[in-house]
C-alpha cells in the first residue's frame, strides 16, 4: 500500500491542525494555503511561496522530527516521521 498523504492547512492564524503531525517514512504532507499567502521552510530548507488556494507537497523519506516554519505568519509546527 502506498503511504498515506496527510494534509496541513495554512491559515493567517497559523497551522491546522495546530498540533504536531505524525507521518510514516515515505509519506507525503500536503500543505494547503487556505487563507493568506505563505512561505514555508522545513528544517531550514525553503519550500517556496504558497499562494492562497494552492498546495505544495513534501515527501518525508527519513524518520525524524522536522520543524516547519512559516516566514509570513511566524508560526511553526512539527512533522514527526516514524519508520
PDB file of N, CA and C in Angstrom:
ATOM      1  N   UNK A   1       0.855  -1.197   0.000  1.00  0.00           N
ATOM      2  CA  UNK A   1       0.000   0.000   0.000  1.00  0.00           C
ATOM      3  C   UNK A   1       0.886   1.240   0.000  1.00  0.00           C
ATOM      4  N   UNK A   2       0.468   2.228  -0.742  1.00  0.00           N
ATOM      5  CA  UNK A   2       1.223   3.486  -0.793  1.00  0.00           C
ATOM      6  C   UNK A   2       1.046   4.225   0.532  1.00  0.00           C
ATOM      7  N   UNK A   3       2.100   4.899   0.978  1.00  0.00           N
ATOM      8  CA  UNK A   3       1.973   5.669   2.220  1.00  0.00           C
ATOM      9  C   UNK A   3       0.887   6.733   2.077  1.00  0.00           C
ATOM     10  N   UNK A   4       0.247   7.022   3.165  1.00  0.00           N
ATOM     11  CA  UNK A   4      -0.855   7.984   3.151  1.00  0.00           C
ATOM     12  C   UNK A   4      -0.339   9.398   2.956  1.00  0.00           C
ATOM     13  N   UNK A   5      -1.250  10.236   2.492  1.00  0.00           N
ATOM     14  CA  UNK A   5      -0.955  11.661   2.395  1.00  0.00           C
ATOM     15  C   UNK A   5      -1.680  12.351   3.536  1.00  0.00           C
ATOM     16  N   UNK A   6      -0.962  13.222   4.219  1.00  0.00           N
ATOM     17  CA  UNK A   6      -1.519  13.980   5.329  1.00  0.00           C
ATOM     18  C   UNK A   6      -1.593  15.434   4.898  1.00  0.00           C
ATOM     19  N   UNK A   7      -2.690  16.085   5.233  1.00  0.00           N
ATOM     20  CA  UNK A   7      -2.831  17.488   4.835  1.00  0.00           C
ATOM     21  C   UNK A   7      -2.719  18.408   6.042  1.00  0.00           C
ATOM     22  N   UNK A   8      -1.985  19.508   5.837  1.00  0.00           N
ATOM     23  CA  UNK A   8      -1.888  20.561   6.841  1.00  0.00           C
ATOM     24  C   UNK A   8      -2.397  21.834   6.193  1.00  0.00           C
ATOM     25  N   UNK A   9      -3.364  22.460   6.843  1.00  0.00           N
ATOM     26  CA  UNK A   9      -3.893  23.722   6.343  1.00  0.00           C
ATOM     27  C   UNK A   9      -3.041  24.878   6.819  1.00  0.00           C
ATOM     28  N   UNK A  10      -2.827  25.849   5.928  1.00  0.00           N
ATOM     29  CA  UNK A  10      -2.077  27.061   6.265  1.00  0.00           C
ATOM     30  C   UNK A  10      -3.064  28.214   6.347  1.00  0.00           C
ATOM     31  N   UNK A  11      -3.159  28.779   7.536  1.00  0.00           N
ATOM     32  CA  UNK A  11      -4.096  29.871   7.768  1.00  0.00           C
ATOM     33  C   UNK A  11      -3.318  31.109   8.185  1.00  0.00           C
ATOM     34  N   UNK A  12      -3.944  32.269   8.046  1.00  0.00           N
ATOM     35  CA  UNK A  12      -3.320  33.502   8.522  1.00  0.00           C
ATOM     36  C   UNK A  12      -3.011  33.360  10.021  1.00  0.00           C
ATOM     37  N   UNK A  13      -3.866  32.621  10.744  1.00  0.00           N
ATOM     38  CA  UNK A  13      -3.711  32.461  12.190  1.00  0.00           C
ATOM     39  C   UNK A  13      -2.738  31.341  12.572  1.00  0.00           C
ATOM     40  N   UNK A  14      -2.246  30.584  11.592  1.00  0.00           N
ATOM     41  CA  UNK A  14      -1.303  29.507  11.906  1.00  0.00           C
ATOM     42  C   UNK A  14      -1.612  28.239  11.137  1.00  0.00           C
ATOM     43  N   UNK A  15      -1.233  27.112  11.734  1.00  0.00           N
ATOM     44  CA  UNK A  15      -1.395  25.823  11.069  1.00  0.00           C
ATOM     45  C   UNK A  15      -2.652  25.107  11.545  1.00  0.00           C
ATOM     46  N   UNK A  16      -3.228  24.289  10.694  1.00  0.00           N
ATOM     47  CA  UNK A  16      -4.400  23.488  11.038  1.00  0.00           C
ATOM     48  C   UNK A  16      -4.144  22.059  10.550  1.00  0.00           C
ATOM     49  N   UNK A  17      -3.979  21.057  11.402  1.00  0.00           N
ATOM     50  CA  UNK A  17      -4.094  21.166  12.863  1.00  0.00           C
ATOM     51  C   UNK A  17      -2.921  21.918  13.491  1.00  0.00           C
ATOM     52  N   UNK A  18      -3.171  22.524  14.638  1.00  0.00           N
ATOM     53  CA  UNK A  18      -2.133  23.298  15.321  1.00  0.00           C
ATOM     54  C   UNK A  18      -1.134  22.383  16.029  1.00  0.00           C
ATOM     55  N   UNK A  19      -1.530  21.126  16.254  1.00  0.00           N
ATOM     56  CA  UNK A  19      -0.642  20.203  16.957  1.00  0.00           C
ATOM     57  C   UNK A  19       0.320  19.525  15.980  1.00  0.00           C
ATOM     58  N   UNK A  20       1.289  18.828  16.534  1.00  0.00           N
ATOM     59  CA  UNK A  20       2.248  18.097  15.714  1.00  0.00           C
ATOM     60  C   UNK A  20       1.532  17.085  14.830  1.00  0.00           C
ATOM     61  N   UNK A  21       2.105  16.852  13.663  1.00  0.00           N
ATOM     62  CA  UNK A  21       1.539  15.914  12.705  1.00  0.00           C
ATOM     63  C   UNK A  21       2.496  14.736  12.567  1.00  0.00           C
ATOM     64  N   UNK A  22       1.963  13.518  12.636  1.00  0.00           N
ATOM     65  CA  UNK A  22       2.786  12.309  12.521  1.00  0.00           C
ATOM     66  C   UNK A  22       2.539  11.648  11.173  1.00  0.00           C
ATOM     67  N   UNK A  23       3.627  11.273  10.499  1.00  0.00           N
ATOM     68  CA  UNK A  23       3.519  10.529   9.244  1.00  0.00           C
ATOM     69  C   UNK A  23       4.544   9.403   9.254  1.00  0.00           C
ATOM     70  N   UNK A  24       4.286   8.395   8.449  1.00  0.00           N
ATOM     71  CA  UNK A  24       5.239   7.293   8.281  1.00  0.00           C
ATOM     72  C   UNK A  24       6.307   7.715   7.278  1.00  0.00           C
ATOM     73  N   UNK A  25       7.518   7.177   7.421  1.00  0.00           N
ATOM     74  CA  UNK A  25       8.584   7.461   6.476  1.00  0.00           C
ATOM     75  C   UNK A  25       8.105   7.129   5.070  1.00  0.00           C
ATOM     76  N   UNK A  26       8.388   8.016   4.126  1.00  0.00           N
ATOM     77  CA  UNK A  26       7.917   7.849   2.760  1.00  0.00           C
ATOM     78  C   UNK A  26       6.575   8.509   2.521  1.00  0.00           C
ATOM     79  N   UNK A  27       5.965   8.997   3.592  1.00  0.00           N
ATOM     80  CA  UNK A  27       4.670   9.652   3.481  1.00  0.00           C
ATOM     81  C   UNK A  27       4.800  11.075   2.962  1.00  0.00           C
ATOM     82  N   UNK A  28       3.706  11.563   2.434  1.00  0.00           N
ATOM     83  CA  UNK A  28       3.672  12.908   1.864  1.00  0.00           C
ATOM     84  C   UNK A  28       2.776  13.797   2.700  1.00  0.00           C
ATOM     85  N   UNK A  29       3.242  15.022   2.914  1.00  0.00           N
ATOM     86  CA  UNK A  29       2.412  16.031   3.568  1.00  0.00           C
ATOM     87  C   UNK A  29       2.034  17.060   2.513  1.00  0.00           C
ATOM     88  N   UNK A  30       0.738  17.338   2.412  1.00  0.00           N
ATOM     89  CA  UNK A  30       0.237  18.375   1.520  1.00  0.00           C
ATOM     90  C   UNK A  30      -0.028  19.623   2.349  1.00  0.00           C
ATOM     91  N   UNK A  31       0.646  20.693   2.009  1.00  0.00           N
ATOM     92  CA  UNK A  31       0.419  21.981   2.666  1.00  0.00           C
ATOM     93  C   UNK A  31      -0.550  22.767   1.797  1.00  0.00           C
ATOM     94  N   UNK A  32      -1.726  23.077   2.344  1.00  0.00           N
ATOM     95  CA  UNK A  32      -2.768  23.782   1.587  1.00  0.00           C
ATOM     96  C   UNK A  32      -2.953  25.185   2.156  1.00  0.00           C
ATOM     97  N   UNK A  33      -2.732  26.197   1.322  1.00  0.00           N
ATOM     98  CA  UNK A  33      -2.894  27.588   1.754  1.00  0.00           C
ATOM     99  C   UNK A  33      -4.380  27.945   1.723  1.00  0.00           C
ATOM    100  N   UNK A  34      -5.008  27.899   2.881  1.00  0.00           N
ATOM    101  CA  UNK A  34      -6.446  28.129   2.997  1.00  0.00           C
ATOM    102  C   UNK A  34      -6.748  29.628   3.017  1.00  0.00           C
ATOM    103  N   UNK A  35      -6.051  30.351   3.876  1.00  0.00           N
ATOM    104  CA  UNK A  35      -6.213  31.811   3.932  1.00  0.00           C
ATOM    105  C   UNK A  35      -4.829  32.442   3.929  1.00  0.00           C
ATOM    106  N   UNK A  36      -4.647  33.447   3.111  1.00  0.00           N
ATOM    107  CA  UNK A  36      -3.381  34.164   3.053  1.00  0.00           C
ATOM    108  C   UNK A  36      -2.324  33.440   2.230  1.00  0.00           C
ATOM    109  N   UNK A  37      -1.200  34.124   2.031  1.00  0.00           N
ATOM    110  CA  UNK A  37      -0.056  33.561   1.332  1.00  0.00           C
ATOM    111  C   UNK A  37       0.984  33.131   2.366  1.00  0.00           C
ATOM    112  N   UNK A  38       1.771  32.124   2.014  1.00  0.00           N
ATOM    113  CA  UNK A  38       2.697  31.540   2.981  1.00  0.00           C
ATOM    114  C   UNK A  38       4.040  31.243   2.333  1.00  0.00           C
ATOM    115  N   UNK A  39       5.076  31.198   3.157  1.00  0.00           N
ATOM    116  CA  UNK A  39       6.427  30.869   2.719  1.00  0.00           C
ATOM    117  C   UNK A  39       6.994  29.923   3.772  1.00  0.00           C
ATOM    118  N   UNK A  40       7.073  28.637   3.425  1.00  0.00           N
ATOM    119  CA  UNK A  40       7.458  27.635   4.411  1.00  0.00           C
ATOM    120  C   UNK A  40       8.909  27.207   4.281  1.00  0.00           C
ATOM    121  N   UNK A  41       9.486  26.855   5.429  1.00  0.00           N
ATOM    122  CA  UNK A  41      10.757  26.142   5.456  1.00  0.00           C
ATOM    123  C   UNK A  41      10.547  24.858   6.256  1.00  0.00           C
ATOM    124  N   UNK A  42      11.260  23.801   5.866  1.00  0.00           N
ATOM    125  CA  UNK A  42      11.261  22.535   6.598  1.00  0.00           C
ATOM    126  C   UNK A  42      12.698  22.297   7.027  1.00  0.00           C
ATOM    127  N   UNK A  43      12.936  22.346   8.347  1.00  0.00           N
ATOM    128  CA  UNK A  43      14.302  22.271   8.889  1.00  0.00           C
ATOM    129  C   UNK A  43      15.224  23.239   8.158  1.00  0.00           C
ATOM    130  N   UNK A  44      14.706  24.430   7.855  1.00  0.00           N
ATOM    131  CA  UNK A  44      15.512  25.467   7.231  1.00  0.00           C
ATOM    132  C   UNK A  44      15.549  25.436   5.710  1.00  0.00           C
ATOM    133  N   UNK A  45      15.038  24.373   5.096  1.00  0.00           N
ATOM    134  CA  UNK A  45      15.012  24.268   3.628  1.00  0.00           C
ATOM    135  C   UNK A  45      13.726  24.898   3.107  1.00  0.00           C
ATOM    136  N   UNK A  46      13.859  25.852   2.200  1.00  0.00           N
ATOM    137  CA  UNK A  46      12.682  26.560   1.705  1.00  0.00           C
ATOM    138  C   UNK A  46      11.830  25.694   0.788  1.00  0.00           C
ATOM    139  N   UNK A  47      10.515  25.756   0.998  1.00  0.00           N
ATOM    140  CA  UNK A  47       9.579  25.124   0.069  1.00  0.00           C
ATOM    141  C   UNK A  47       9.045  26.153  -0.923  1.00  0.00           C
ATOM    142  N   UNK A  48       9.463  27.396  -0.754  1.00  0.00           N
ATOM    143  CA  UNK A  48       8.987  28.448  -1.648  1.00  0.00           C
ATOM    144  C   UNK A  48       7.659  29.015  -1.193  1.00  0.00           C
ATOM    145  N   UNK A  49       7.149  29.931  -2.012  1.00  0.00           N
ATOM    146  CA  UNK A  49       5.910  30.632  -1.675  1.00  0.00           C
ATOM    147  C   UNK A  49       4.709  29.773  -2.058  1.00  0.00           C
ATOM    148  N   UNK A  50       3.705  29.771  -1.188  1.00  0.00           N
ATOM    149  CA  UNK A  50       2.459  29.053  -1.452  1.00  0.00           C
ATOM    150  C   UNK A  50       1.341  30.087  -1.375  1.00  0.00           C
ATOM    151  N   UNK A  51       0.783  30.416  -2.530  1.00  0.00           N
ATOM    152  CA  UNK A  51      -0.270  31.430  -2.567  1.00  0.00           C
ATOM    153  C   UNK A  51      -1.593  30.849  -2.101  1.00  0.00           C
ATOM    154  N   UNK A  52      -2.447  31.731  -1.587  1.00  0.00           N
ATOM    155  CA  UNK A  52      -3.774  31.309  -1.125  1.00  0.00           C
ATOM    156  C   UNK A  52      -4.471  30.503  -2.211  1.00  0.00           C
ATOM    157  N   UNK A  53      -5.016  29.349  -1.819  1.00  0.00           N
ATOM    158  CA  UNK A  53      -5.749  28.499  -2.738  1.00  0.00           C
ATOM    159  C   UNK A  53      -4.888  27.431  -3.407  1.00  0.00           C
ATOM    160  N   UNK A  54      -3.570  27.503  -3.229  1.00  0.00           N
ATOM    161  CA  UNK A  54      -2.725  26.486  -3.855  1.00  0.00           C
ATOM    162  C   UNK A  54      -2.133  25.541  -2.816  1.00  0.00           C
ATOM    163  N   UNK A  55      -1.488  24.484  -3.322  1.00  0.00           N
ATOM    164  CA  UNK A  55      -0.936  23.459  -2.442  1.00  0.00           C
ATOM    165  C   UNK A  55       0.513  23.188  -2.820  1.00  0.00           C
ATOM    166  N   UNK A  56       1.250  22.643  -1.858  1.00  0.00           N
ATOM    167  CA  UNK A  56       2.632  22.219  -2.073  1.00  0.00           C
ATOM    168  C   UNK A  56       2.787  20.900  -1.335  1.00  0.00           C
ATOM    169  N   UNK A  57       3.370  19.917  -2.011  1.00  0.00           N
ATOM    170  CA  UNK A  57       3.571  18.611  -1.375  1.00  0.00           C
ATOM    171  C   UNK A  57       5.032  18.410  -1.035  1.00  0.00           C
ATOM    172  N   UNK A  58       5.268  17.771   0.091  1.00  0.00           N
ATOM    173  CA  UNK A  58       6.629  17.436   0.524  1.00  0.00           C
ATOM    174  C   UNK A  58       6.608  15.995   1.007  1.00  0.00           C
ATOM    175  N   UNK A  59       7.546  15.198   0.502  1.00  0.00           N
ATOM    176  CA  UNK A  59       7.649  13.799   0.921  1.00  0.00           C
ATOM    177  C   UNK A  59       8.749  13.679   1.969  1.00  0.00           C
ATOM    178  N   UNK A  60       8.447  12.962   3.039  1.00  0.00           N
ATOM    179  CA  UNK A  60       9.384  12.773   4.144  1.00  0.00           C
ATOM    180  C   UNK A  60       9.879  11.331   4.118  1.00  0.00           C
ATOM    181  N   UNK A  61      11.103  11.136   3.612  1.00  0.00           N
ATOM    182  CA  UNK A  61      11.639   9.785   3.431  1.00  0.00           C
ATOM    183  C   UNK A  61      12.317   9.213   4.675  1.00  0.00           C
ATOM    184  N   UNK A  62      12.847  10.094   5.512  1.00  0.00           N
ATOM    185  CA  UNK A  62      13.626   9.626   6.661  1.00  0.00           C
ATOM    186  C   UNK A  62      12.905   9.928   7.959  1.00  0.00           C
ATOM    187  N   UNK A  63      13.002   8.978   8.896  1.00  0.00           N
ATOM    188  CA  UNK A  63      12.418   9.187  10.220  1.00  0.00           C
ATOM    189  C   UNK A  63      13.124  10.354  10.899  1.00  0.00           C
ATOM    190  N   UNK A  64      12.386  11.078  11.708  1.00  0.00           N
ATOM    191  CA  UNK A  64      12.955  12.204  12.441  1.00  0.00           C
ATOM    192  C   UNK A  64      11.891  13.238  12.740  1.00  0.00           C
ATOM    193  N   UNK A  65      12.339  14.339  13.315  1.00  0.00           N
ATOM    194  CA  UNK A  65      11.447  15.436  13.667  1.00  0.00           C
ATOM    195  C   UNK A  65      11.803  16.626  12.789  1.00  0.00           C
ATOM    196  N   UNK A  66      10.826  17.123  12.096  1.00  0.00           N
ATOM    197  CA  UNK A  66      11.035  18.217  11.150  1.00  0.00           C
ATOM    198  C   UNK A  66      10.257  19.448  11.600  1.00  0.00           C
ATOM    199  N   UNK A  67      10.967  20.562  11.721  1.00  0.00           N
ATOM    200  CA  UNK A  67      10.303  21.811  12.100  1.00  0.00           C
ATOM    201  C   UNK A  67       9.861  22.531  10.835  1.00  0.00           C
ATOM    202  N   UNK A  68       8.570  22.834  10.785  1.00  0.00           N
ATOM    203  CA  UNK A  68       8.001  23.582   9.665  1.00  0.00           C
ATOM    204  C   UNK A  68       7.721  24.997  10.170  1.00  0.00           C
ATOM    205  N   UNK A  69       8.300  25.979   9.479  1.00  0.00           N
ATOM    206  CA  UNK A  69       8.167  27.373   9.902  1.00  0.00           C
ATOM    207  C   UNK A  69       7.600  28.188   8.749  1.00  0.00           C
ATOM    208  N   UNK A  70       6.639  29.054   9.059  1.00  0.00           N
ATOM    209  CA  UNK A  70       6.050  29.933   8.056  1.00  0.00           C
ATOM    210  C   UNK A  70       6.646  31.330   8.236  1.00  0.00           C
ATOM    211  N   UNK A  71       7.445  31.759   7.253  1.00  0.00           N
ATOM    212  CA  UNK A  71       8.119  33.054   7.353  1.00  0.00           C
ATOM    213  C   UNK A  71       7.134  34.221   7.353  1.00  0.00           C
ATOM    214  N   UNK A  72       5.944  34.013   6.777  1.00  0.00           N
ATOM    215  CA  UNK A  72       4.970  35.096   6.695  1.00  0.00           C
ATOM    216  C   UNK A  72       4.187  35.266   7.987  1.00  0.00           C
ATOM    217  N   UNK A  73       3.724  34.147   8.567  1.00  0.00           N
ATOM    218  CA  UNK A  73       2.914  34.257   9.790  1.00  0.00           C
ATOM    219  C   UNK A  73       3.760  34.116  11.059  1.00  0.00           C
ATOM    220  N   UNK A  74       5.019  33.687  10.903  1.00  0.00           N
ATOM    221  CA  UNK A  74       5.931  33.455  12.035  1.00  0.00           C
ATOM    222  C   UNK A  74       5.447  32.332  12.958  1.00  0.00           C
ATOM    223  N   UNK A  75       4.609  31.450  12.415  1.00  0.00           N
ATOM    224  CA  UNK A  75       4.128  30.300  13.193  1.00  0.00           C
ATOM    225  C   UNK A  75       4.925  29.068  12.782  1.00  0.00           C
ATOM    226  N   UNK A  76       4.957  28.078  13.678  1.00  0.00           N
ATOM    227  CA  UNK A  76       5.660  26.843  13.341  1.00  0.00           C
ATOM    228  C   UNK A  76       4.848  25.645  13.796  1.00  0.00           C
ATOM    229  N   UNK A  77       5.155  24.507  13.198  1.00  0.00           N
ATOM    230  CA  UNK A  77       4.575  23.242  13.606  1.00  0.00           C
ATOM    231  C   UNK A  77       5.667  22.193  13.416  1.00  0.00           C
ATOM    232  N   UNK A  78       5.368  20.983  13.825  1.00  0.00           N
ATOM    233  CA  UNK A  78       6.343  19.903  13.737  1.00  0.00           C
ATOM    234  C   UNK A  78       5.730  18.719  13.023  1.00  0.00           C
ATOM    235  N   UNK A  79       6.509  18.149  12.102  1.00  0.00           N
ATOM    236  CA  UNK A  79       6.125  16.882  11.462  1.00  0.00           C
ATOM    237  C   UNK A  79       7.050  15.808  12.033  1.00  0.00           C
ATOM    238  N   UNK A  80       6.454  14.800  12.667  1.00  0.00           N
ATOM    239  CA  UNK A  80       7.210  13.707  13.253  1.00  0.00           C
ATOM    240  C   UNK A  80       7.078  12.506  12.323  1.00  0.00           C
ATOM    241  N   UNK A  81       8.228  12.048  11.800  1.00  0.00           N
ATOM    242  CA  UNK A  81       8.224  10.956  10.833  1.00  0.00           C
ATOM    243  C   UNK A  81       8.746   9.698  11.513  1.00  0.00           C
ATOM    244  N   UNK A  82       7.941   8.632  11.445  1.00  0.00           N
ATOM    245  CA  UNK A  82       8.306   7.367  12.076  1.00  0.00           C
ATOM    246  C   UNK A  82       8.529   6.317  11.009  1.00  0.00           C
ATOM    247  N   UNK A  83       9.327   5.305  11.345  1.00  0.00           N
ATOM    248  CA  UNK A  83       9.614   4.229  10.389  1.00  0.00           C
ATOM    249  C   UNK A  83       8.353   3.409  10.127  1.00  0.00           C
TER     250      UNK A  83
END
